[in-house]
């Protein structure tokens, strides 16, 4: 049976759908800059709308950062609408991004990292299932939501 989960590249035409999903999924409102940057061709492999049976149900958005001669992928946002959770959709989305990072030929991606609010134990477990490890706590990471602290989670790309 073919997978019912699929991914779409972001375009100016489906950006409104992504914005709407993000507004439901996350307690933070993202800037216009966020929505401009995710349309850039260099992050096409790492910013996707997630479909389940052709219905848009999730989003995953990353940026590439260059620091200390390393290229890192920062997972900014990832979410699946509540009624569609625990069906493996999020797992397929994160594995798609991990695979894309491993096979990225333009630059070697050394690691993928992200922040998780310290109240979001389930999301932390989700990332741990996919090989991420907690490497620290960023105090006062969130300015407008409580708790303010975030776990920093990281997956080193061994290849
Ligand atoms: N409901 C169900 N499972 C959850 C939830 C939740 N609210 N949050 C995390 N999980 C974990 C559980 O460990 C679960 O395991 P189980 O199914 O054995 O109980 C596992 O995720 C489910 O795996 P999938 O079905 O592959 O993932 P799913 O499609 O449910 O997506 C996700 C996981 C993206 C974390 C989703 O729960 C979600 O959108 N949560 C709300 C938004 C969020 O917290 N996003 C991450 C914030 S951090 C960041 O964006 C960088």
mmCIF file with all atom_site columns, C-alpha atoms and ligand atoms in Angstrom:
data_model
loop_
_atom_site.group_PDB
_atom_site.id
_atom_site.type_symbol
_atom_site.label_atom_id
_atom_site.label_alt_id
_atom_site.label_comp_id
_atom_site.label_asym_id
_atom_site.label_entity_id
_atom_site.label_seq_id
_atom_site.pdbx_PDB_ins_code
_atom_site.Cartn_x
_atom_site.Cartn_y
_atom_site.Cartn_z
_atom_site.occupancy
_atom_site.B_iso_or_equiv
_atom_site.pdbx_formal_charge
_atom_site.auth_seq_id
_atom_site.auth_comp_id
_atom_site.auth_asym_id
_atom_site.auth_atom_id
_atom_site.pdbx_PDB_model_num
ATOM   1   C CA  . UNK A 1 1   ? 0.000  0.000  0.000  1.00 0.00 ? 1   UNK A CA  1
ATOM   2   C CA  . UNK A 1 2   ? 1.380  3.417  -0.890 1.00 0.00 ? 2   UNK A CA  1
ATOM   3   C CA  . UNK A 1 3   ? 2.008  5.879  1.915  1.00 0.00 ? 3   UNK A CA  1
ATOM   4   C CA  . UNK A 1 4   ? -0.785 8.318  2.608  1.00 0.00 ? 4   UNK A CA  1
ATOM   5   C CA  . UNK A 1 5   ? 1.691  10.932 3.778  1.00 0.00 ? 5   UNK A CA  1
ATOM   6   C CA  . UNK A 1 6   ? 3.226  13.299 1.235  1.00 0.00 ? 6   UNK A CA  1
ATOM   7   C CA  . UNK A 1 7   ? 5.226  16.514 1.282  1.00 0.00 ? 7   UNK A CA  1
ATOM   8   C CA  . UNK A 1 8   ? 4.965  19.683 -0.778 1.00 0.00 ? 8   UNK A CA  1
ATOM   9   C CA  . UNK A 1 9   ? 7.557  22.342 -1.401 1.00 0.00 ? 9   UNK A CA  1
ATOM   10  C CA  . UNK A 1 10  ? 6.555  25.814 -0.303 1.00 0.00 ? 10  UNK A CA  1
ATOM   11  C CA  . UNK A 1 11  ? 5.495  28.344 -2.918 1.00 0.00 ? 11  UNK A CA  1
ATOM   12  C CA  . UNK A 1 12  ? 3.841  31.773 -2.710 1.00 0.00 ? 12  UNK A CA  1
ATOM   13  C CA  . UNK A 1 13  ? 0.584  29.941 -3.541 1.00 0.00 ? 13  UNK A CA  1
ATOM   14  C CA  . UNK A 1 14  ? 0.550  27.568 -0.566 1.00 0.00 ? 14  UNK A CA  1
ATOM   15  C CA  . UNK A 1 15  ? 2.247  29.873 1.952  1.00 0.00 ? 15  UNK A CA  1
ATOM   16  C CA  . UNK A 1 16  ? -1.189 30.969 3.232  1.00 0.00 ? 16  UNK A CA  1
ATOM   17  C CA  . UNK A 1 17  ? -2.007 27.345 4.110  1.00 0.00 ? 17  UNK A CA  1
ATOM   18  C CA  . UNK A 1 18  ? 1.269  27.029 6.013  1.00 0.00 ? 18  UNK A CA  1
ATOM   19  C CA  . UNK A 1 19  ? 0.608  30.290 7.875  1.00 0.00 ? 19  UNK A CA  1
ATOM   20  C CA  . UNK A 1 20  ? -2.848 29.105 8.873  1.00 0.00 ? 20  UNK A CA  1
ATOM   21  C CA  . UNK A 1 21  ? -1.537 25.749 10.109 1.00 0.00 ? 21  UNK A CA  1
ATOM   22  C CA  . UNK A 1 22  ? 1.244  27.439 12.099 1.00 0.00 ? 22  UNK A CA  1
ATOM   23  C CA  . UNK A 1 23  ? -1.252 29.798 13.736 1.00 0.00 ? 23  UNK A CA  1
ATOM   24  C CA  . UNK A 1 24  ? -3.173 26.769 15.037 1.00 0.00 ? 24  UNK A CA  1
ATOM   25  C CA  . UNK A 1 25  ? -0.130 24.659 15.912 1.00 0.00 ? 25  UNK A CA  1
ATOM   26  C CA  . UNK A 1 26  ? 2.144  27.050 17.798 1.00 0.00 ? 26  UNK A CA  1
ATOM   27  C CA  . UNK A 1 27  ? 1.634  29.523 20.651 1.00 0.00 ? 27  UNK A CA  1
ATOM   28  C CA  . UNK A 1 28  ? 3.972  31.972 18.912 1.00 0.00 ? 28  UNK A CA  1
ATOM   29  C CA  . UNK A 1 29  ? 3.246  34.181 15.931 1.00 0.00 ? 29  UNK A CA  1
ATOM   30  C CA  . UNK A 1 30  ? 6.052  34.166 13.367 1.00 0.00 ? 30  UNK A CA  1
ATOM   31  C CA  . UNK A 1 31  ? 7.369  37.258 11.594 1.00 0.00 ? 31  UNK A CA  1
ATOM   32  C CA  . UNK A 1 32  ? 7.043  38.173 7.914  1.00 0.00 ? 32  UNK A CA  1
ATOM   33  C CA  . UNK A 1 33  ? 10.792 37.528 7.698  1.00 0.00 ? 33  UNK A CA  1
ATOM   34  C CA  . UNK A 1 34  ? 10.206 33.917 8.795  1.00 0.00 ? 34  UNK A CA  1
ATOM   35  C CA  . UNK A 1 35  ? 7.715  33.462 5.931  1.00 0.00 ? 35  UNK A CA  1
ATOM   36  C CA  . UNK A 1 36  ? 10.034 35.118 3.384  1.00 0.00 ? 36  UNK A CA  1
ATOM   37  C CA  . UNK A 1 37  ? 13.067 33.042 4.374  1.00 0.00 ? 37  UNK A CA  1
ATOM   38  C CA  . UNK A 1 38  ? 11.322 29.666 4.127  1.00 0.00 ? 38  UNK A CA  1
ATOM   39  C CA  . UNK A 1 39  ? 10.603 30.302 0.437  1.00 0.00 ? 39  UNK A CA  1
ATOM   40  C CA  . UNK A 1 40  ? 14.300 30.533 -0.431 1.00 0.00 ? 40  UNK A CA  1
ATOM   41  C CA  . UNK A 1 41  ? 15.487 27.807 -2.846 1.00 0.00 ? 41  UNK A CA  1
ATOM   42  C CA  . UNK A 1 42  ? 18.392 26.758 -0.580 1.00 0.00 ? 42  UNK A CA  1
ATOM   43  C CA  . UNK A 1 43  ? 15.976 25.539 2.108  1.00 0.00 ? 43  UNK A CA  1
ATOM   44  C CA  . UNK A 1 44  ? 13.532 23.840 -0.254 1.00 0.00 ? 44  UNK A CA  1
ATOM   45  C CA  . UNK A 1 45  ? 14.565 20.374 1.012  1.00 0.00 ? 45  UNK A CA  1
ATOM   46  C CA  . UNK A 1 46  ? 13.987 21.474 4.612  1.00 0.00 ? 46  UNK A CA  1
ATOM   47  C CA  . UNK A 1 47  ? 10.691 23.405 4.571  1.00 0.00 ? 47  UNK A CA  1
ATOM   48  C CA  . UNK A 1 48  ? 7.584  21.414 3.732  1.00 0.00 ? 48  UNK A CA  1
ATOM   49  C CA  . UNK A 1 49  ? 3.844  21.275 3.990  1.00 0.00 ? 49  UNK A CA  1
ATOM   50  C CA  . UNK A 1 50  ? 2.793  17.818 5.170  1.00 0.00 ? 50  UNK A CA  1
ATOM   51  C CA  . UNK A 1 51  ? -0.275 16.158 3.639  1.00 0.00 ? 51  UNK A CA  1
ATOM   52  C CA  . UNK A 1 52  ? -2.311 13.198 4.829  1.00 0.00 ? 52  UNK A CA  1
ATOM   53  C CA  . UNK A 1 53  ? -4.572 11.814 2.103  1.00 0.00 ? 53  UNK A CA  1
ATOM   54  C CA  . UNK A 1 54  ? -4.109 15.097 0.205  1.00 0.00 ? 54  UNK A CA  1
ATOM   55  C CA  . UNK A 1 55  ? -5.234 17.193 3.211  1.00 0.00 ? 55  UNK A CA  1
ATOM   56  C CA  . UNK A 1 56  ? -2.662 19.653 4.617  1.00 0.00 ? 56  UNK A CA  1
ATOM   57  C CA  . UNK A 1 57  ? -2.191 18.623 8.265  1.00 0.00 ? 57  UNK A CA  1
ATOM   58  C CA  . UNK A 1 58  ? 1.314  19.657 9.235  1.00 0.00 ? 58  UNK A CA  1
ATOM   59  C CA  . UNK A 1 59  ? 4.353  21.822 8.672  1.00 0.00 ? 59  UNK A CA  1
ATOM   60  C CA  . UNK A 1 60  ? 8.096  21.496 9.087  1.00 0.00 ? 60  UNK A CA  1
ATOM   61  C CA  . UNK A 1 61  ? 10.453 24.461 8.601  1.00 0.00 ? 61  UNK A CA  1
ATOM   62  C CA  . UNK A 1 62  ? 14.220 24.723 9.016  1.00 0.00 ? 62  UNK A CA  1
ATOM   63  C CA  . UNK A 1 63  ? 16.982 27.193 8.270  1.00 0.00 ? 63  UNK A CA  1
ATOM   64  C CA  . UNK A 1 64  ? 20.653 26.595 7.524  1.00 0.00 ? 64  UNK A CA  1
ATOM   65  C CA  . UNK A 1 65  ? 23.134 28.314 9.836  1.00 0.00 ? 65  UNK A CA  1
ATOM   66  C CA  . UNK A 1 66  ? 26.875 28.673 9.305  1.00 0.00 ? 66  UNK A CA  1
ATOM   67  C CA  . UNK A 1 67  ? 28.882 28.944 12.515 1.00 0.00 ? 67  UNK A CA  1
ATOM   68  C CA  . UNK A 1 68  ? 32.463 28.044 13.489 1.00 0.00 ? 68  UNK A CA  1
ATOM   69  C CA  . UNK A 1 69  ? 33.091 26.413 10.060 1.00 0.00 ? 69  UNK A CA  1
ATOM   70  C CA  . UNK A 1 70  ? 30.064 24.187 10.606 1.00 0.00 ? 70  UNK A CA  1
ATOM   71  C CA  . UNK A 1 71  ? 26.807 24.075 8.698  1.00 0.00 ? 71  UNK A CA  1
ATOM   72  C CA  . UNK A 1 72  ? 23.916 23.376 11.007 1.00 0.00 ? 72  UNK A CA  1
ATOM   73  C CA  . UNK A 1 73  ? 20.282 22.825 10.282 1.00 0.00 ? 73  UNK A CA  1
ATOM   74  C CA  . UNK A 1 74  ? 18.040 24.578 12.782 1.00 0.00 ? 74  UNK A CA  1
ATOM   75  C CA  . UNK A 1 75  ? 14.562 23.060 13.018 1.00 0.00 ? 75  UNK A CA  1
ATOM   76  C CA  . UNK A 1 76  ? 12.472 26.162 13.696 1.00 0.00 ? 76  UNK A CA  1
ATOM   77  C CA  . UNK A 1 77  ? 8.984  24.655 13.704 1.00 0.00 ? 77  UNK A CA  1
ATOM   78  C CA  . UNK A 1 78  ? 7.358  21.274 13.329 1.00 0.00 ? 78  UNK A CA  1
ATOM   79  C CA  . UNK A 1 79  ? 3.756  20.335 14.024 1.00 0.00 ? 79  UNK A CA  1
ATOM   80  C CA  . UNK A 1 80  ? 0.875  18.068 13.052 1.00 0.00 ? 80  UNK A CA  1
ATOM   81  C CA  . UNK A 1 81  ? -2.780 19.019 13.708 1.00 0.00 ? 81  UNK A CA  1
ATOM   82  C CA  . UNK A 1 82  ? -4.053 17.347 16.901 1.00 0.00 ? 82  UNK A CA  1
ATOM   83  C CA  . UNK A 1 83  ? -6.621 14.973 15.287 1.00 0.00 ? 83  UNK A CA  1
ATOM   84  C CA  . UNK A 1 84  ? -3.896 13.558 13.038 1.00 0.00 ? 84  UNK A CA  1
ATOM   85  C CA  . UNK A 1 85  ? -1.247 12.905 15.691 1.00 0.00 ? 85  UNK A CA  1
ATOM   86  C CA  . UNK A 1 86  ? 0.113  9.465  16.694 1.00 0.00 ? 86  UNK A CA  1
ATOM   87  C CA  . UNK A 1 87  ? -0.325 8.069  13.161 1.00 0.00 ? 87  UNK A CA  1
ATOM   88  C CA  . UNK A 1 88  ? 3.353  8.291  12.255 1.00 0.00 ? 88  UNK A CA  1
ATOM   89  C CA  . UNK A 1 89  ? 2.961  11.501 10.217 1.00 0.00 ? 89  UNK A CA  1
ATOM   90  C CA  . UNK A 1 90  ? 5.416  13.480 12.342 1.00 0.00 ? 90  UNK A CA  1
ATOM   91  C CA  . UNK A 1 91  ? 7.892  10.587 12.212 1.00 0.00 ? 91  UNK A CA  1
ATOM   92  C CA  . UNK A 1 92  ? 7.789  10.517 8.419  1.00 0.00 ? 92  UNK A CA  1
ATOM   93  C CA  . UNK A 1 93  ? 8.285  14.285 8.314  1.00 0.00 ? 93  UNK A CA  1
ATOM   94  C CA  . UNK A 1 94  ? 11.312 14.354 10.642 1.00 0.00 ? 94  UNK A CA  1
ATOM   95  C CA  . UNK A 1 95  ? 12.908 11.347 8.910  1.00 0.00 ? 95  UNK A CA  1
ATOM   96  C CA  . UNK A 1 96  ? 12.452 13.087 5.561  1.00 0.00 ? 96  UNK A CA  1
ATOM   97  C CA  . UNK A 1 97  ? 14.360 16.102 6.918  1.00 0.00 ? 97  UNK A CA  1
ATOM   98  C CA  . UNK A 1 98  ? 17.087 13.921 8.497  1.00 0.00 ? 98  UNK A CA  1
ATOM   99  C CA  . UNK A 1 99  ? 17.556 12.066 5.177  1.00 0.00 ? 99  UNK A CA  1
ATOM   100 C CA  . UNK A 1 100 ? 17.653 15.351 3.252  1.00 0.00 ? 100 UNK A CA  1
ATOM   101 C CA  . UNK A 1 101 ? 20.315 16.670 5.652  1.00 0.00 ? 101 UNK A CA  1
ATOM   102 C CA  . UNK A 1 102 ? 22.410 13.501 5.226  1.00 0.00 ? 102 UNK A CA  1
ATOM   103 C CA  . UNK A 1 103 ? 22.259 13.627 1.439  1.00 0.00 ? 103 UNK A CA  1
ATOM   104 C CA  . UNK A 1 104 ? 22.706 17.395 1.136  1.00 0.00 ? 104 UNK A CA  1
ATOM   105 C CA  . UNK A 1 105 ? 25.467 17.851 -1.422 1.00 0.00 ? 105 UNK A CA  1
ATOM   106 C CA  . UNK A 1 106 ? 25.850 21.652 -1.616 1.00 0.00 ? 106 UNK A CA  1
ATOM   107 C CA  . UNK A 1 107 ? 27.211 21.797 1.939  1.00 0.00 ? 107 UNK A CA  1
ATOM   108 C CA  . UNK A 1 108 ? 27.794 19.117 4.552  1.00 0.00 ? 108 UNK A CA  1
ATOM   109 C CA  . UNK A 1 109 ? 25.268 19.540 7.346  1.00 0.00 ? 109 UNK A CA  1
ATOM   110 C CA  . UNK A 1 110 ? 27.127 18.689 10.562 1.00 0.00 ? 110 UNK A CA  1
ATOM   111 C CA  . UNK A 1 111 ? 24.161 18.649 12.895 1.00 0.00 ? 111 UNK A CA  1
ATOM   112 C CA  . UNK A 1 112 ? 20.454 19.309 13.274 1.00 0.00 ? 112 UNK A CA  1
ATOM   113 C CA  . UNK A 1 113 ? 19.292 21.114 16.391 1.00 0.00 ? 113 UNK A CA  1
ATOM   114 C CA  . UNK A 1 114 ? 16.133 22.622 17.837 1.00 0.00 ? 114 UNK A CA  1
ATOM   115 C CA  . UNK A 1 115 ? 14.485 24.052 20.948 1.00 0.00 ? 115 UNK A CA  1
ATOM   116 C CA  . UNK A 1 116 ? 11.606 22.427 22.829 1.00 0.00 ? 116 UNK A CA  1
ATOM   117 C CA  . UNK A 1 117 ? 9.713  24.257 25.582 1.00 0.00 ? 117 UNK A CA  1
ATOM   118 C CA  . UNK A 1 118 ? 10.469 22.429 28.858 1.00 0.00 ? 118 UNK A CA  1
ATOM   119 C CA  . UNK A 1 119 ? 6.760  21.741 29.441 1.00 0.00 ? 119 UNK A CA  1
ATOM   120 C CA  . UNK A 1 120 ? 6.524  19.835 26.139 1.00 0.00 ? 120 UNK A CA  1
ATOM   121 C CA  . UNK A 1 121 ? 7.681  16.444 27.442 1.00 0.00 ? 121 UNK A CA  1
ATOM   122 C CA  . UNK A 1 122 ? 5.878  14.540 24.660 1.00 0.00 ? 122 UNK A CA  1
ATOM   123 C CA  . UNK A 1 123 ? 7.650  16.463 21.893 1.00 0.00 ? 123 UNK A CA  1
ATOM   124 C CA  . UNK A 1 124 ? 10.971 15.857 23.652 1.00 0.00 ? 124 UNK A CA  1
ATOM   125 C CA  . UNK A 1 125 ? 10.220 12.103 23.680 1.00 0.00 ? 125 UNK A CA  1
ATOM   126 C CA  . UNK A 1 126 ? 9.303  12.300 19.996 1.00 0.00 ? 126 UNK A CA  1
ATOM   127 C CA  . UNK A 1 127 ? 12.663 13.850 19.093 1.00 0.00 ? 127 UNK A CA  1
ATOM   128 C CA  . UNK A 1 128 ? 14.539 11.352 21.300 1.00 0.00 ? 128 UNK A CA  1
ATOM   129 C CA  . UNK A 1 129 ? 12.860 8.499  19.383 1.00 0.00 ? 129 UNK A CA  1
ATOM   130 C CA  . UNK A 1 130 ? 14.446 9.979  16.267 1.00 0.00 ? 130 UNK A CA  1
ATOM   131 C CA  . UNK A 1 131 ? 17.949 10.093 17.724 1.00 0.00 ? 131 UNK A CA  1
ATOM   132 C CA  . UNK A 1 132 ? 18.074 13.638 19.142 1.00 0.00 ? 132 UNK A CA  1
ATOM   133 C CA  . UNK A 1 133 ? 19.768 14.146 22.498 1.00 0.00 ? 133 UNK A CA  1
ATOM   134 C CA  . UNK A 1 134 ? 19.267 16.910 25.033 1.00 0.00 ? 134 UNK A CA  1
ATOM   135 C CA  . UNK A 1 135 ? 22.482 18.956 25.132 1.00 0.00 ? 135 UNK A CA  1
ATOM   136 C CA  . UNK A 1 136 ? 21.399 21.778 27.421 1.00 0.00 ? 136 UNK A CA  1
ATOM   137 C CA  . UNK A 1 137 ? 18.748 24.186 28.615 1.00 0.00 ? 137 UNK A CA  1
ATOM   138 C CA  . UNK A 1 138 ? 18.414 27.667 27.169 1.00 0.00 ? 138 UNK A CA  1
ATOM   139 C CA  . UNK A 1 139 ? 17.038 29.796 29.992 1.00 0.00 ? 139 UNK A CA  1
ATOM   140 C CA  . UNK A 1 140 ? 14.523 32.500 29.070 1.00 0.00 ? 140 UNK A CA  1
ATOM   141 C CA  . UNK A 1 141 ? 14.536 31.374 25.459 1.00 0.00 ? 141 UNK A CA  1
ATOM   142 C CA  . UNK A 1 142 ? 10.851 32.252 25.059 1.00 0.00 ? 142 UNK A CA  1
ATOM   143 C CA  . UNK A 1 143 ? 9.929  35.862 25.741 1.00 0.00 ? 143 UNK A CA  1
ATOM   144 C CA  . UNK A 1 144 ? 6.146  35.691 25.466 1.00 0.00 ? 144 UNK A CA  1
ATOM   145 C CA  . UNK A 1 145 ? 5.164  32.238 26.721 1.00 0.00 ? 145 UNK A CA  1
ATOM   146 C CA  . UNK A 1 146 ? 5.730  30.360 29.968 1.00 0.00 ? 146 UNK A CA  1
ATOM   147 C CA  . UNK A 1 147 ? 7.631  28.350 30.936 1.00 0.00 ? 147 UNK A CA  1
ATOM   148 C CA  . UNK A 1 148 ? 10.313 30.441 29.273 1.00 0.00 ? 148 UNK A CA  1
ATOM   149 C CA  . UNK A 1 149 ? 13.052 27.825 29.254 1.00 0.00 ? 149 UNK A CA  1
ATOM   150 C CA  . UNK A 1 150 ? 13.770 25.453 26.384 1.00 0.00 ? 150 UNK A CA  1
ATOM   151 C CA  . UNK A 1 151 ? 15.660 22.211 26.018 1.00 0.00 ? 151 UNK A CA  1
ATOM   152 C CA  . UNK A 1 152 ? 18.258 22.266 23.278 1.00 0.00 ? 152 UNK A CA  1
ATOM   153 C CA  . UNK A 1 153 ? 18.120 18.992 21.345 1.00 0.00 ? 153 UNK A CA  1
ATOM   154 C CA  . UNK A 1 154 ? 20.709 17.926 18.828 1.00 0.00 ? 154 UNK A CA  1
ATOM   155 C CA  . UNK A 1 155 ? 21.327 15.190 16.262 1.00 0.00 ? 155 UNK A CA  1
ATOM   156 C CA  . UNK A 1 156 ? 24.885 14.909 14.972 1.00 0.00 ? 156 UNK A CA  1
ATOM   157 C CA  . UNK A 1 157 ? 25.176 13.897 11.322 1.00 0.00 ? 157 UNK A CA  1
ATOM   158 C CA  . UNK A 1 158 ? 27.746 11.077 11.372 1.00 0.00 ? 158 UNK A CA  1
ATOM   159 C CA  . UNK A 1 159 ? 28.124 10.829 7.595  1.00 0.00 ? 159 UNK A CA  1
HETATM 160 N N1  . LIG B 2 .   ? -0.079 13.692 20.815 1.00 0.00 ? 1   LIG B N1  1
HETATM 161 C C1  . LIG B 2 .   ? 0.402  12.455 20.496 1.00 0.00 ? 1   LIG B C1  1
HETATM 162 N N2  . LIG B 2 .   ? 1.712  12.128 20.466 1.00 0.00 ? 1   LIG B N2  1
HETATM 163 C C2  . LIG B 2 .   ? 2.602  13.086 20.772 1.00 0.00 ? 1   LIG B C2  1
HETATM 164 C C3  . LIG B 2 .   ? 2.190  14.388 21.085 1.00 0.00 ? 1   LIG B C3  1
HETATM 165 C C4  . LIG B 2 .   ? 0.787  14.675 21.138 1.00 0.00 ? 1   LIG B C4  1
HETATM 166 N N3  . LIG B 2 .   ? 0.319  15.876 21.474 1.00 0.00 ? 1   LIG B N3  1
HETATM 167 N N4  . LIG B 2 .   ? 3.276  15.128 21.293 1.00 0.00 ? 1   LIG B N4  1
HETATM 168 C C5  . LIG B 2 .   ? 4.326  14.331 21.097 1.00 0.00 ? 1   LIG B C5  1
HETATM 169 N N5  . LIG B 2 .   ? 3.953  13.085 20.838 1.00 0.00 ? 1   LIG B N5  1
HETATM 170 C C6  . LIG B 2 .   ? 4.944  11.998 20.685 1.00 0.00 ? 1   LIG B C6  1
HETATM 171 C C7  . LIG B 2 .   ? 4.610  10.726 21.424 1.00 0.00 ? 1   LIG B C7  1
HETATM 172 O O1  . LIG B 2 .   ? 5.850  10.188 21.899 1.00 0.00 ? 1   LIG B O1  1
HETATM 173 C C8  . LIG B 2 .   ? 4.020  9.844  20.361 1.00 0.00 ? 1   LIG B C8  1
HETATM 174 O O2  . LIG B 2 .   ? 4.314  8.491  20.577 1.00 0.00 ? 1   LIG B O2  1
HETATM 175 P P1  . LIG B 2 .   ? 3.088  7.435  20.575 1.00 0.00 ? 1   LIG B P1  1
HETATM 176 O O3  . LIG B 2 .   ? 2.346  7.629  19.302 1.00 0.00 ? 1   LIG B O3  1
HETATM 177 O O4  . LIG B 2 .   ? 3.785  6.137  20.698 1.00 0.00 ? 1   LIG B O4  1
HETATM 178 O O5  . LIG B 2 .   ? 2.262  7.822  21.767 1.00 0.00 ? 1   LIG B O5  1
HETATM 179 C C9  . LIG B 2 .   ? 4.775  10.310 19.129 1.00 0.00 ? 1   LIG B C9  1
HETATM 180 O O6  . LIG B 2 .   ? 5.041  11.686 19.314 1.00 0.00 ? 1   LIG B O6  1
HETATM 181 C C10 . LIG B 2 .   ? 3.923  10.132 17.901 1.00 0.00 ? 1   LIG B C10 1
HETATM 182 O O7  . LIG B 2 .   ? 4.769  10.019 16.788 1.00 0.00 ? 1   LIG B O7  1
HETATM 183 P P2  . LIG B 2 .   ? 4.171  10.381 15.378 1.00 0.00 ? 1   LIG B P2  1
HETATM 184 O O8  . LIG B 2 .   ? 2.781  9.855  15.213 1.00 0.00 ? 1   LIG B O8  1
HETATM 185 O O9  . LIG B 2 .   ? 5.167  10.004 14.371 1.00 0.00 ? 1   LIG B O9  1
HETATM 186 O O10 . LIG B 2 .   ? 4.185  11.965 15.473 1.00 0.00 ? 1   LIG B O10 1
HETATM 187 P P3  . LIG B 2 .   ? 2.972  12.990 15.316 1.00 0.00 ? 1   LIG B P3  1
HETATM 188 O O11 . LIG B 2 .   ? 2.438  12.931 13.941 1.00 0.00 ? 1   LIG B O11 1
HETATM 189 O O12 . LIG B 2 .   ? 2.015  12.822 16.439 1.00 0.00 ? 1   LIG B O12 1
HETATM 190 O O13 . LIG B 2 .   ? 3.775  14.363 15.463 1.00 0.00 ? 1   LIG B O13 1
HETATM 191 C C11 . LIG B 2 .   ? 4.530  16.123 16.902 1.00 0.00 ? 1   LIG B C11 1
HETATM 192 C C12 . LIG B 2 .   ? 4.584  14.620 16.611 1.00 0.00 ? 1   LIG B C12 1
HETATM 193 C C13 . LIG B 2 .   ? 4.970  16.893 15.680 1.00 0.00 ? 1   LIG B C13 1
HETATM 194 C C14 . LIG B 2 .   ? 5.465  16.426 18.088 1.00 0.00 ? 1   LIG B C14 1
HETATM 195 C C15 . LIG B 2 .   ? 3.051  16.474 17.248 1.00 0.00 ? 1   LIG B C15 1
HETATM 196 O O14 . LIG B 2 .   ? 2.705  15.835 18.421 1.00 0.00 ? 1   LIG B O14 1
HETATM 197 C C16 . LIG B 2 .   ? 2.749  17.945 17.393 1.00 0.00 ? 1   LIG B C16 1
HETATM 198 O O15 . LIG B 2 .   ? 2.456  18.613 16.411 1.00 0.00 ? 1   LIG B O15 1
HETATM 199 N N6  . LIG B 2 .   ? 2.757  18.496 18.642 1.00 0.00 ? 1   LIG B N6  1
HETATM 200 C C17 . LIG B 2 .   ? 2.351  19.878 18.887 1.00 0.00 ? 1   LIG B C17 1
HETATM 201 C C18 . LIG B 2 .   ? 3.340  20.870 18.311 1.00 0.00 ? 1   LIG B C18 1
HETATM 202 C C19 . LIG B 2 .   ? 4.709  20.654 18.908 1.00 0.00 ? 1   LIG B C19 1
HETATM 203 O O16 . LIG B 2 .   ? 4.857  20.480 20.111 1.00 0.00 ? 1   LIG B O16 1
HETATM 204 N N7  . LIG B 2 .   ? 5.732  20.678 18.042 1.00 0.00 ? 1   LIG B N7  1
HETATM 205 C C20 . LIG B 2 .   ? 7.129  20.537 18.436 1.00 0.00 ? 1   LIG B C20 1
HETATM 206 C C21 . LIG B 2 .   ? 7.562  21.809 19.035 1.00 0.00 ? 1   LIG B C21 1
HETATM 207 S S1  . LIG B 2 .   ? 9.337  21.958 19.029 1.00 0.00 ? 1   LIG B S1  1
HETATM 208 C C22 . LIG B 2 .   ? 9.716  22.595 17.504 1.00 0.00 ? 1   LIG B C22 1
HETATM 209 O O17 . LIG B 2 .   ? 8.829  22.908 16.728 1.00 0.00 ? 1   LIG B O17 1
HETATM 210 C C23 . LIG B 2 .   ? 11.123 22.737 17.102 1.00 0.00 ? 1   LIG B C23 1
#
